[in-house]
Amino acid sequence: MNSTELKPARVFGHFAKINEIPRPSKREEKMIDYLKEFGESHRLETNVDETGNVIIRKPATPGYENRETVILQSHMDMVCDKLVDVEFDFDKDAIQTYVDGEWLTAKGTTLGADDGIGCAIELAILDADDIEHGPIECVFTRDEETQLTGASGMKAGFMTGNMLINLDSEDEGQIFVSCAGGRSTSATFTFDREAAPEGYFFMEISLKGLKGGHSGDDINKKRANAIKILSRFLYNTLQTTDVRLASFNSGKLHNAIPRDGKVVFAVPASEKENVRAAWNIFASWVEDEFHVTDTEMEFNMQSADAQPVLPADCGTRIIRALQAVDNGVFSMCQDAALADMVETSSNVAVVSTKENSVEILASQRSNVMSNLDNECNTIKALFELAGAEVVQNDGYPAWKMNANSKLTKLVVDAYVKLFGKQPIVRGIHAGLECGLFSERYPNMDMVSFGPTLQFVHTPDERLHIPTVQMVWDHLLEILHNIPAKNA
């Protein structure tokens, strides 16, 4: 990427530097060091808390000293996913980006614009000496993408401002003022492997090329889930013959819709041709079902080497559980103004097979915490009935809309002034760190916005270049008009 060709150049210049720094979730040490060195080299007050969150404070420009302190916040980690046939080490290699028309994307990997572009905007603000603003606190949280442990571990008092702009949203022209809460359910089946019965034939089925996407933002887009498709075929096969499961692996991240997967199983040799024929018919059905959302599906079946299998009862319980488990949208918001917004959902995200266990991870979301409890209990009960050991994490809370938000009005007014149209003010079904901040800082006035991103959490992730300039201009207009303290 030649950053000088992209506007605003100062933002894309910082983004290019960020993408040279490995920053997988929970392994952001190099990014933390970079931010710390950046702040100190610019002679700005810089602190790192015990969790690894970084705050860099920039004083007001002359004449703006009496303005309210504004917090700009983004997360430093990125989802690390790649195409199955791409060699890439996220702990060592720099993201390789390129321009495709009006879009910036990466070569075979996630781009890291979620939320590297937010970090880049903050660094550009800190680096600038030609913009007017009051006191600013730039906050960079760690490990947002897996368990929000950065925001969760942040103690009250780390941030001192009362207005926060979260730069982790993905639809320019939309101002987010609430978000869903979320929780994860982990189910573990344990067993001792055994030899397959005599006369059984081993087969491997695989699926790739699905669109995937973010399990919050994209859960209502009717995209295929690789786990649900593969388990559906296994369940169908189980209706006519014995199936002995050897391994099932699909999905990598709790907050991504799985886009590929592979299963090894055995059936009586006398049934292998029937199973092959059924797979071909099944593939055509699924391709037709998802002919709009997932146009590049690749189905494959081949023979596999004989290997130890799960006990028959355990394998059958896993297949039945994956067939039955709730996946997708559970309910839409009841309020007429939010009727097109998902309220509650669940995503079966990961199935991982080890020597003596199969682990399944599903993530639940809801903007109504009582319904989040209900959906989590639904998923938990299903896996308990199947005989799994089930553990659920504490998750993160929903962020409730502040009907009297002064910051929201300021942000909307600035947008109308710049672009001559009203932005959309709405909630989001994805989780934002604002939910956790609202617990630690109950009086914080918050909004979230950002440039347009598509296909986040997948190797197709891309950033709409023109919207970065729009967000930059919008942010500068907001900072220019932040009110005086106690105004």
Short mmCIF file of C-alpha atoms in Angstrom, two decimals:
data_model
loop_
_atom_site.label_atom_id
_atom_site.label_comp_id
_atom_site.label_asym_id
_atom_site.label_seq_id
_atom_site.Cartn_x
_atom_site.Cartn_y
_atom_site.Cartn_z
CA MET A 1 0.00 0.00 0.00
CA ASN A 2 1.30 3.44 -0.94
CA SER A 3 -0.18 5.50 1.87
CA THR A 4 0.51 8.81 0.10
CA GLU A 5 -2.16 7.93 -2.48
CA LEU A 6 -4.89 7.52 0.14
CA LYS A 7 -6.72 10.34 1.90
CA PRO A 8 -6.39 11.45 4.60
CA ALA A 9 -2.74 10.56 4.16
CA ARG A 10 -1.89 11.01 7.85
CA VAL A 11 -4.49 8.41 8.87
CA PHE A 12 -3.51 5.86 6.24
CA GLY A 13 0.15 6.42 7.04
CA HIS A 14 -0.46 5.38 10.63
CA PHE A 15 -2.62 2.46 9.49
CA ALA A 16 0.23 1.18 7.32
CA LYS A 17 2.57 1.26 10.31
CA ILE A 18 0.04 -0.50 12.51
CA ASN A 19 -0.33 -3.32 9.98
CA GLU A 20 3.39 -3.99 10.23
CA ILE A 21 2.92 -4.86 13.91
CA PRO A 22 1.64 -8.34 14.88
CA ARG A 23 -1.32 -7.87 17.23
CA PRO A 24 -3.45 -11.02 17.62
CA SER A 25 -5.91 -10.93 20.47
CA LYS A 26 -4.18 -11.67 23.80
CA ARG A 27 -0.76 -11.22 22.12
CA GLU A 28 -0.69 -7.44 21.66
CA GLU A 29 2.63 -6.82 23.47
CA LYS A 30 4.35 -5.40 20.38
CA MET A 31 1.47 -3.02 19.77
CA ILE A 32 1.48 -1.92 23.41
CA ASP A 33 5.21 -1.18 23.16
CA TYR A 34 4.66 0.76 19.92
CA LEU A 35 1.91 2.92 21.45
CA LYS A 36 3.94 3.56 24.59
CA GLU A 37 6.97 4.62 22.53
CA PHE A 38 4.76 6.79 20.30
CA GLY A 39 3.28 8.69 23.23
CA GLU A 40 6.58 9.18 25.00
CA SER A 41 8.39 10.27 21.82
CA HIS A 42 5.72 12.93 21.31
CA ARG A 43 6.17 14.04 24.93
CA LEU A 44 2.59 13.20 25.80
CA GLU A 45 1.46 11.73 29.10
CA THR A 46 1.31 7.98 28.48
CA ASN A 47 0.19 5.22 30.84
CA VAL A 48 -0.32 1.47 30.57
CA ASP A 49 -2.59 -0.16 33.12
CA GLU A 50 -2.09 -3.60 34.62
CA THR A 51 -4.38 -5.14 32.00
CA GLY A 52 -2.39 -3.68 29.09
CA ASN A 53 -4.70 -0.86 28.05
CA VAL A 54 -2.86 2.26 26.88
CA ILE A 55 -3.93 5.88 27.42
CA ILE A 56 -2.20 8.86 25.81
CA ARG A 57 -3.29 12.34 26.89
CA LYS A 58 -2.94 15.38 24.66
CA PRO A 59 -3.43 18.88 26.12
CA ALA A 60 -5.87 21.36 24.62
CA THR A 61 -4.75 23.70 21.89
CA PRO A 62 -4.59 27.38 22.89
CA GLY A 63 -8.02 28.82 23.52
CA TYR A 64 -9.68 25.44 24.11
CA GLU A 65 -8.39 24.73 27.61
CA ASN A 66 -11.83 25.08 29.22
CA ARG A 67 -13.54 22.52 26.96
CA GLU A 68 -14.77 19.15 28.20
CA THR A 69 -12.22 16.36 27.95
CA VAL A 70 -13.05 13.99 25.08
CA ILE A 71 -12.04 10.34 25.11
CA LEU A 72 -11.32 8.70 21.75
CA GLN A 73 -11.28 4.91 22.06
CA SER A 74 -10.46 1.94 19.86
CA HIS A 75 -9.10 -1.57 20.40
CA MET A 76 -5.59 -2.57 19.37
CA ASP A 77 -6.09 -6.29 18.66
CA MET A 78 -7.36 -7.85 15.45
CA VAL A 79 -9.14 -11.01 14.36
CA CYS A 80 -6.59 -13.30 12.71
CA ASP A 81 -8.11 -15.37 9.93
CA LYS A 82 -6.79 -16.42 6.53
CA LEU A 83 -7.69 -18.48 3.53
CA VAL A 84 -6.96 -22.15 4.14
CA ASP A 85 -4.32 -22.30 1.39
CA VAL A 86 -2.46 -19.09 2.41
CA GLU A 87 0.79 -19.34 4.37
CA PHE A 88 0.84 -16.58 6.97
CA ASP A 89 2.10 -16.22 10.56
CA PHE A 90 0.07 -13.62 12.44
CA ASP A 91 2.70 -13.51 15.18
CA LYS A 92 5.45 -12.46 12.77
CA ASP A 93 4.21 -11.32 9.37
CA ALA A 94 2.99 -7.87 8.30
CA ILE A 95 -0.47 -7.61 6.76
CA GLN A 96 -0.14 -7.17 3.00
CA THR A 97 -2.67 -4.64 1.75
CA TYR A 98 -3.72 -3.47 -1.69
CA VAL A 99 -6.22 -1.07 -3.25
CA ASP A 100 -9.14 -2.52 -5.19
CA GLY A 101 -11.08 0.39 -6.64
CA GLU A 102 -12.46 2.37 -3.70
CA TRP A 103 -11.64 -0.40 -1.25
CA LEU A 104 -8.56 -1.33 0.75
CA THR A 105 -8.18 -5.05 1.42
CA ALA A 106 -5.53 -7.64 2.30
CA LYS A 107 -3.93 -10.53 0.44
CA GLY A 108 -5.58 -13.66 1.78
CA THR A 109 -5.95 -12.51 5.40
CA THR A 110 -8.08 -10.29 7.55
CA LEU A 111 -7.21 -6.63 6.96
CA GLY A 112 -7.08 -5.54 10.59
CA ALA A 113 -9.13 -2.39 9.94
CA ASP A 114 -11.30 -3.70 12.77
CA ASP A 115 -10.13 -1.79 14.71
CA GLY A 116 -6.73 -0.75 13.34
CA ILE A 117 -8.30 2.11 11.42
CA GLY A 118 -9.72 3.45 14.69
CA CYS A 119 -6.25 3.29 16.24
CA ALA A 120 -4.82 5.06 13.19
CA ILE A 121 -7.35 7.89 13.50
CA GLU A 122 -6.41 8.35 17.15
CA LEU A 123 -2.68 8.40 16.37
CA ALA A 124 -3.28 10.93 13.60
CA ILE A 125 -5.08 13.18 16.09
CA LEU A 126 -2.22 12.85 18.57
CA ASP A 127 0.33 13.52 15.85
CA ALA A 128 -1.37 16.60 14.41
CA ASP A 129 -0.37 20.18 15.21
CA ASP A 130 -2.86 21.89 12.91
CA ILE A 131 -6.23 21.02 14.44
CA GLU A 132 -8.19 22.70 17.25
CA HIS A 133 -9.44 20.69 20.21
CA GLY A 134 -9.89 20.63 23.95
CA PRO A 135 -8.16 18.08 26.22
CA ILE A 136 -8.09 14.64 24.60
CA GLU A 137 -7.55 11.17 26.03
CA CYS A 138 -6.78 8.52 23.43
CA VAL A 139 -7.48 5.05 24.80
CA PHE A 140 -6.36 1.80 23.16
CA THR A 141 -7.83 -1.35 24.73
CA ARG A 142 -6.49 -4.86 24.29
CA ASP A 143 -8.22 -8.18 23.62
CA GLU A 144 -11.56 -6.82 22.51
CA GLU A 145 -12.16 -9.53 19.95
CA THR A 146 -12.15 -12.57 22.23
CA GLN A 147 -13.45 -11.66 25.68
CA LEU A 148 -13.21 -7.85 25.96
CA THR A 149 -10.69 -8.42 28.74
CA GLY A 150 -9.07 -5.02 28.19
CA ALA A 151 -12.27 -3.09 28.84
CA SER A 152 -13.30 -5.56 31.52
CA GLY A 153 -10.00 -5.15 33.36
CA MET A 154 -9.95 -1.36 33.17
CA LYS A 155 -10.43 0.23 36.57
CA ALA A 156 -12.51 3.31 37.28
CA GLY A 157 -10.37 6.42 37.09
CA PHE A 158 -8.15 5.29 34.21
CA MET A 159 -10.16 7.61 31.95
CA THR A 160 -11.09 11.04 33.30
CA GLY A 161 -13.31 12.56 30.60
CA ASN A 162 -17.10 12.42 30.58
CA MET A 163 -17.58 12.15 26.80
CA LEU A 164 -16.38 9.10 24.87
CA ILE A 165 -16.30 8.46 21.13
CA ASN A 166 -15.79 4.79 20.33
CA LEU A 167 -14.23 4.34 16.86
CA ASP A 168 -15.13 0.66 16.42
CA SER A 169 -18.27 0.86 14.26
CA GLU A 170 -18.37 -0.17 10.62
CA ASP A 171 -21.07 1.78 8.80
CA GLU A 172 -20.29 5.42 7.92
CA GLY A 173 -23.37 7.58 8.30
CA GLN A 174 -24.66 5.55 11.23
CA ILE A 175 -24.25 6.74 14.81
CA PHE A 176 -24.53 3.94 17.34
CA VAL A 177 -25.92 4.69 20.78
CA SER A 178 -26.51 1.20 22.20
CA CYS A 179 -25.26 -2.35 21.71
CA ALA A 180 -26.03 -5.95 22.58
CA GLY A 181 -24.66 -7.84 25.53
CA GLY A 182 -23.09 -11.22 24.93
CA ARG A 183 -21.96 -14.49 26.46
CA SER A 184 -20.27 -17.68 25.26
CA THR A 185 -21.25 -21.29 25.88
CA SER A 186 -18.60 -24.01 25.77
CA ALA A 187 -19.64 -27.67 25.62
CA THR A 188 -17.12 -30.49 26.01
CA PHE A 189 -17.71 -34.13 25.18
CA THR A 190 -15.07 -36.51 26.58
CA PHE A 191 -14.43 -40.10 25.52
CA ASP A 192 -11.93 -42.90 24.98
CA ARG A 193 -11.38 -43.72 21.35
CA GLU A 194 -11.82 -47.21 19.93
CA ALA A 195 -11.21 -49.03 16.67
CA ALA A 196 -13.91 -48.79 14.03
CA PRO A 197 -15.87 -52.01 13.43
CA GLU A 198 -14.59 -54.38 10.79
CA GLY A 199 -15.73 -53.61 7.27
CA TYR A 200 -16.14 -49.86 7.76
CA PHE A 201 -15.00 -47.33 5.14
CA PHE A 202 -13.52 -43.97 6.13
CA MET A 203 -14.57 -40.77 4.37
CA GLU A 204 -13.64 -37.10 4.66
CA ILE A 205 -16.08 -34.33 3.81
CA SER A 206 -15.02 -30.70 3.66
CA LEU A 207 -16.58 -27.37 2.90
CA LYS A 208 -14.95 -24.02 2.17
CA GLY A 209 -15.57 -20.71 0.41
CA LEU A 210 -18.48 -19.59 2.58
CA LYS A 211 -18.95 -15.88 3.12
CA GLY A 212 -18.78 -16.10 6.93
CA GLY A 213 -18.77 -12.76 8.71
CA HIS A 214 -19.30 -11.15 12.09
CA SER A 215 -21.62 -13.13 14.36
CA GLY A 216 -23.31 -9.92 15.50
CA ASP A 217 -23.43 -7.62 12.49
CA ASP A 218 -24.00 -10.38 9.93
CA ILE A 219 -26.13 -12.91 11.81
CA ASN A 220 -29.31 -11.65 10.09
CA LYS A 221 -27.91 -11.84 6.56
CA LYS A 222 -28.87 -15.51 6.06
CA ARG A 223 -25.30 -16.61 5.42
CA ALA A 224 -24.37 -20.27 5.62
CA ASN A 225 -22.69 -21.68 8.74
CA ALA A 226 -20.18 -24.44 7.90
CA ILE A 227 -20.76 -26.27 11.19
CA LYS A 228 -24.50 -26.43 10.71
CA ILE A 229 -24.18 -27.61 7.11
CA LEU A 230 -21.69 -30.38 7.88
CA SER A 231 -23.60 -31.60 10.93
CA ARG A 232 -26.81 -31.55 8.92
CA PHE A 233 -25.32 -33.99 6.41
CA LEU A 234 -24.08 -36.24 9.21
CA TYR A 235 -27.51 -36.23 10.82
CA ASN A 236 -29.17 -37.07 7.48
CA THR A 237 -26.74 -39.95 6.99
CA LEU A 238 -27.41 -41.19 10.50
CA GLN A 239 -31.05 -41.76 9.55
CA THR A 240 -30.16 -44.54 7.11
CA THR A 241 -26.89 -46.05 8.32
CA ASP A 242 -24.40 -46.17 11.16
CA VAL A 243 -21.96 -43.24 11.34
CA ARG A 244 -18.77 -43.47 13.38
CA LEU A 245 -17.29 -40.03 13.94
CA ALA A 246 -13.48 -39.64 14.00
CA SER A 247 -13.07 -35.85 13.91
CA PHE A 248 -15.02 -32.65 13.31
CA ASN A 249 -13.13 -29.36 12.96
CA SER A 250 -14.68 -26.08 11.87
CA GLY A 251 -14.47 -22.43 12.88
CA LYS A 252 -11.77 -20.52 14.72
CA LEU A 253 -13.34 -17.58 16.56
CA HIS A 254 -16.30 -17.14 18.89
CA ASN A 255 -17.43 -13.98 17.08
CA ALA A 256 -17.21 -15.21 13.49
CA ILE A 257 -19.63 -17.29 11.42
CA PRO A 258 -17.56 -20.37 10.44
CA ARG A 259 -16.74 -20.37 6.74
CA ASP A 260 -15.01 -23.74 6.30
CA GLY A 261 -14.76 -27.13 8.00
CA LYS A 262 -13.76 -30.78 7.72
CA VAL A 263 -15.18 -34.03 9.11
CA VAL A 264 -13.74 -37.56 9.07
CA PHE A 265 -16.14 -40.43 9.72
CA ALA A 266 -16.70 -44.09 8.85
CA VAL A 267 -19.73 -45.95 7.50
CA PRO A 268 -20.27 -49.62 6.57
CA ALA A 269 -18.41 -50.27 3.32
CA SER A 270 -21.66 -51.45 1.74
CA GLU A 271 -23.08 -47.95 2.21
CA LYS A 272 -20.20 -45.85 0.90
CA GLU A 273 -21.60 -45.36 -2.62
CA ASN A 274 -25.00 -44.40 -1.21
CA VAL A 275 -23.29 -41.85 1.03
CA ARG A 276 -21.31 -40.44 -1.91
CA ALA A 277 -24.48 -40.05 -3.94
CA ALA A 278 -26.28 -38.44 -1.00
CA TRP A 279 -23.41 -35.95 -0.53
CA ASN A 280 -23.66 -34.80 -4.14
CA ILE A 281 -27.42 -34.35 -3.89
CA PHE A 282 -27.05 -32.60 -0.53
CA ALA A 283 -24.45 -30.20 -1.95
CA SER A 284 -26.81 -29.16 -4.73
CA TRP A 285 -29.58 -28.53 -2.22
CA VAL A 286 -27.39 -26.34 -0.03
CA GLU A 287 -25.98 -24.40 -2.98
CA ASP A 288 -29.53 -23.64 -4.06
CA GLU A 289 -30.55 -22.59 -0.53
CA PHE A 290 -27.68 -20.09 -0.32
CA HIS A 291 -27.49 -19.06 -3.99
CA VAL A 292 -27.65 -15.38 -3.04
CA THR A 293 -25.43 -15.13 0.05
CA ASP A 294 -22.79 -17.82 -0.56
CA THR A 295 -21.98 -18.18 -4.23
CA GLU A 296 -18.50 -19.68 -3.91
CA MET A 297 -19.12 -22.78 -1.80
CA GLU A 298 -16.80 -25.71 -2.46
CA PHE A 299 -17.94 -29.17 -1.37
CA ASN A 300 -15.48 -32.05 -1.35
CA MET A 301 -15.62 -35.73 -0.40
CA GLN A 302 -12.74 -38.20 -0.47
CA SER A 303 -11.66 -41.42 1.14
CA ALA A 304 -9.66 -41.21 4.38
CA ASP A 305 -7.23 -43.38 6.28
CA ALA A 306 -8.62 -45.68 8.94
CA GLN A 307 -8.23 -44.26 12.44
CA PRO A 308 -9.66 -44.63 15.95
CA VAL A 309 -13.21 -43.34 16.29
CA LEU A 310 -15.47 -41.99 19.00
CA PRO A 311 -17.71 -44.46 20.82
CA ALA A 312 -20.93 -44.87 18.85
CA ASP A 313 -23.17 -43.30 21.50
CA CYS A 314 -20.92 -40.28 22.00
CA GLY A 315 -20.56 -39.59 18.27
CA THR A 316 -24.29 -39.85 17.77
CA ARG A 317 -25.01 -37.46 20.66
CA ILE A 318 -22.61 -34.89 19.20
CA ILE A 319 -24.19 -35.11 15.75
CA ARG A 320 -27.69 -34.79 17.17
CA ALA A 321 -26.69 -31.85 19.36
CA LEU A 322 -25.14 -29.96 16.45
CA GLN A 323 -28.22 -30.63 14.33
CA ALA A 324 -30.52 -29.34 17.07
CA VAL A 325 -28.60 -26.40 18.54
CA ASP A 326 -30.14 -22.98 17.96
CA ASN A 327 -28.24 -20.94 15.37
CA GLY A 328 -29.04 -17.57 13.84
CA VAL A 329 -31.66 -14.98 14.78
CA PHE A 330 -33.83 -15.94 17.74
CA SER A 331 -35.94 -12.77 17.91
CA MET A 332 -36.16 -9.25 16.50
CA CYS A 333 -36.63 -6.08 18.53
CA GLN A 334 -40.25 -5.44 19.53
CA ASP A 335 -40.17 -1.63 19.38
CA ALA A 336 -41.53 -0.41 16.04
CA ALA A 337 -38.61 2.00 15.58
CA LEU A 338 -36.15 -0.89 15.94
CA ALA A 339 -38.17 -3.60 14.21
CA ASP A 340 -35.43 -4.25 11.64
CA MET A 341 -32.81 -4.84 14.33
CA VAL A 342 -31.90 -8.24 15.76
CA GLU A 343 -32.62 -8.50 19.48
CA THR A 344 -31.37 -12.01 20.36
CA SER A 345 -29.22 -14.50 18.47
CA SER A 346 -26.80 -17.39 18.78
CA ASN A 347 -23.90 -18.50 16.58
CA VAL A 348 -22.37 -21.98 16.66
CA ALA A 349 -18.82 -20.80 16.14
CA VAL A 350 -16.25 -23.55 16.69
CA VAL A 351 -16.03 -27.33 16.77
CA SER A 352 -12.60 -28.68 17.68
CA THR A 353 -11.59 -32.34 18.02
CA LYS A 354 -8.75 -33.49 20.23
CA GLU A 355 -7.56 -36.98 21.14
CA ASN A 356 -10.11 -37.53 23.88
CA SER A 357 -12.57 -34.65 23.53
CA VAL A 358 -14.73 -32.64 21.18
CA GLU A 359 -15.20 -28.99 22.19
CA ILE A 360 -18.03 -26.85 20.85
CA LEU A 361 -18.22 -23.07 21.28
CA ALA A 362 -21.34 -21.02 20.67
CA SER A 363 -21.86 -17.30 21.31
CA GLN A 364 -25.15 -15.68 22.33
CA ARG A 365 -26.10 -12.00 22.03
CA SER A 366 -29.07 -9.87 23.04
CA ASN A 367 -29.94 -6.23 23.63
CA VAL A 368 -32.27 -7.44 26.42
CA MET A 369 -30.30 -9.06 29.21
CA SER A 370 -33.17 -11.28 30.43
CA ASN A 371 -33.50 -12.68 26.90
CA LEU A 372 -29.73 -13.19 26.80
CA ASP A 373 -30.12 -15.35 29.91
CA ASN A 374 -32.94 -17.27 28.24
CA GLU A 375 -31.01 -17.92 25.02
CA CYS A 376 -27.92 -18.99 26.99
CA ASN A 377 -30.06 -21.39 29.01
CA THR A 378 -31.56 -22.80 25.80
CA ILE A 379 -28.12 -23.57 24.39
CA LYS A 380 -26.88 -24.90 27.73
CA ALA A 381 -29.86 -27.20 28.20
CA LEU A 382 -29.45 -28.69 24.74
CA PHE A 383 -25.81 -29.62 25.32
CA GLU A 384 -26.57 -30.88 28.83
CA LEU A 385 -29.23 -33.20 27.39
CA ALA A 386 -26.58 -34.46 24.96
CA GLY A 387 -24.28 -35.34 27.86
CA ALA A 388 -21.68 -32.57 27.53
CA GLU A 389 -19.97 -30.67 30.29
CA VAL A 390 -21.13 -27.07 29.80
CA VAL A 391 -19.42 -23.87 30.93
CA GLN A 392 -20.62 -20.32 30.26
CA ASN A 393 -18.54 -17.18 30.74
CA ASP A 394 -19.71 -14.00 32.41
CA GLY A 395 -19.83 -12.18 29.09
CA TYR A 396 -20.38 -8.47 28.79
CA PRO A 397 -23.37 -6.19 29.37
CA ALA A 398 -25.56 -4.38 26.90
CA TRP A 399 -25.10 -0.64 26.47
CA LYS A 400 -28.40 1.16 26.97
CA MET A 401 -29.29 4.25 24.98
CA ASN A 402 -29.09 7.62 26.78
CA ALA A 403 -32.16 9.51 25.59
CA ASN A 404 -30.73 12.78 26.92
CA SER A 405 -27.25 12.46 25.41
CA LYS A 406 -25.67 15.84 24.68
CA LEU A 407 -22.88 14.12 22.76
CA THR A 408 -25.32 12.41 20.40
CA LYS A 409 -26.92 15.75 19.52
CA LEU A 410 -23.51 17.33 18.94
CA VAL A 411 -22.41 14.42 16.72
CA VAL A 412 -25.62 14.50 14.69
CA ASP A 413 -25.52 18.29 14.26
CA ALA A 414 -21.90 18.13 13.09
CA TYR A 415 -22.80 15.46 10.53
CA VAL A 416 -25.72 17.45 9.13
CA LYS A 417 -23.56 20.58 8.88
CA LEU A 418 -20.81 18.75 6.96
CA PHE A 419 -22.79 16.45 4.70
CA GLY A 420 -26.24 18.03 4.44
CA LYS A 421 -28.14 14.93 5.51
CA GLN A 422 -29.26 13.22 8.68
CA PRO A 423 -27.20 10.27 9.92
CA ILE A 424 -28.95 7.14 11.13
CA VAL A 425 -28.97 6.95 14.93
CA ARG A 426 -29.41 3.35 16.03
CA GLY A 427 -28.33 0.44 18.17
CA ILE A 428 -26.13 -2.44 17.05
CA HIS A 429 -26.47 -6.17 17.64
CA ALA A 430 -22.71 -6.59 17.95
CA GLY A 431 -20.99 -6.01 21.27
CA LEU A 432 -19.09 -2.80 21.94
CA GLU A 433 -16.82 -1.98 24.84
CA CYS A 434 -19.21 0.87 25.69
CA GLY A 435 -21.32 -1.67 27.58
CA LEU A 436 -18.48 -2.38 29.98
CA PHE A 437 -17.52 1.30 30.22
CA SER A 438 -21.09 2.11 31.24
CA GLU A 439 -20.63 -0.09 34.32
CA ARG A 440 -17.36 1.54 35.41
CA TYR A 441 -18.36 5.05 34.35
CA PRO A 442 -22.15 5.30 34.76
CA ASN A 443 -22.23 9.02 33.89
CA MET A 444 -20.18 8.68 30.69
CA ASP A 445 -21.87 10.13 27.59
CA MET A 446 -20.95 7.86 24.66
CA VAL A 447 -21.42 7.33 20.94
CA SER A 448 -19.79 5.04 18.42
CA PHE A 449 -19.08 5.56 14.72
CA GLY A 450 -16.46 4.76 12.11
CA PRO A 451 -15.73 4.27 8.41
CA THR A 452 -17.43 1.57 6.37
CA LEU A 453 -16.03 -1.94 6.67
CA GLN A 454 -17.35 -5.07 5.01
CA PHE A 455 -16.82 -8.79 5.67
CA VAL A 456 -15.01 -8.19 8.97
CA HIS A 457 -13.56 -11.24 10.74
CA THR A 458 -12.95 -12.90 7.34
CA PRO A 459 -10.16 -12.79 4.74
CA ASP A 460 -12.55 -10.75 2.58
CA GLU A 461 -12.47 -7.85 5.07
CA ARG A 462 -12.26 -4.52 3.27
CA LEU A 463 -12.30 -0.81 4.11
CA HIS A 464 -14.16 1.78 2.02
CA ILE A 465 -11.46 4.40 1.47
CA PRO A 466 -13.66 7.52 0.89
CA THR A 467 -15.46 7.01 4.21
CA VAL A 468 -12.21 7.39 6.17
CA GLN A 469 -11.98 11.02 5.02
CA MET A 470 -15.62 11.53 5.95
CA VAL A 471 -15.09 10.16 9.46
CA TRP A 472 -11.92 12.23 9.86
CA ASP A 473 -13.72 15.45 8.84
CA HIS A 474 -16.66 14.57 11.07
CA LEU A 475 -14.42 13.95 14.07
CA LEU A 476 -12.55 17.24 13.63
CA GLU A 477 -15.86 19.11 13.45
CA ILE A 478 -16.99 17.44 16.67
CA LEU A 479 -13.75 18.24 18.50
CA HIS A 480 -13.99 21.86 17.36
CA ASN A 481 -17.46 22.16 18.90
CA ILE A 482 -17.06 20.30 22.20
CA PRO A 483 -18.74 22.48 24.82
CA ALA A 484 -17.04 24.19 27.71
CA LYS A 485 -16.98 22.47 31.07
CA ASN A 486 -20.24 22.81 32.98
CA ALA A 487 -21.88 24.41 29.97
#
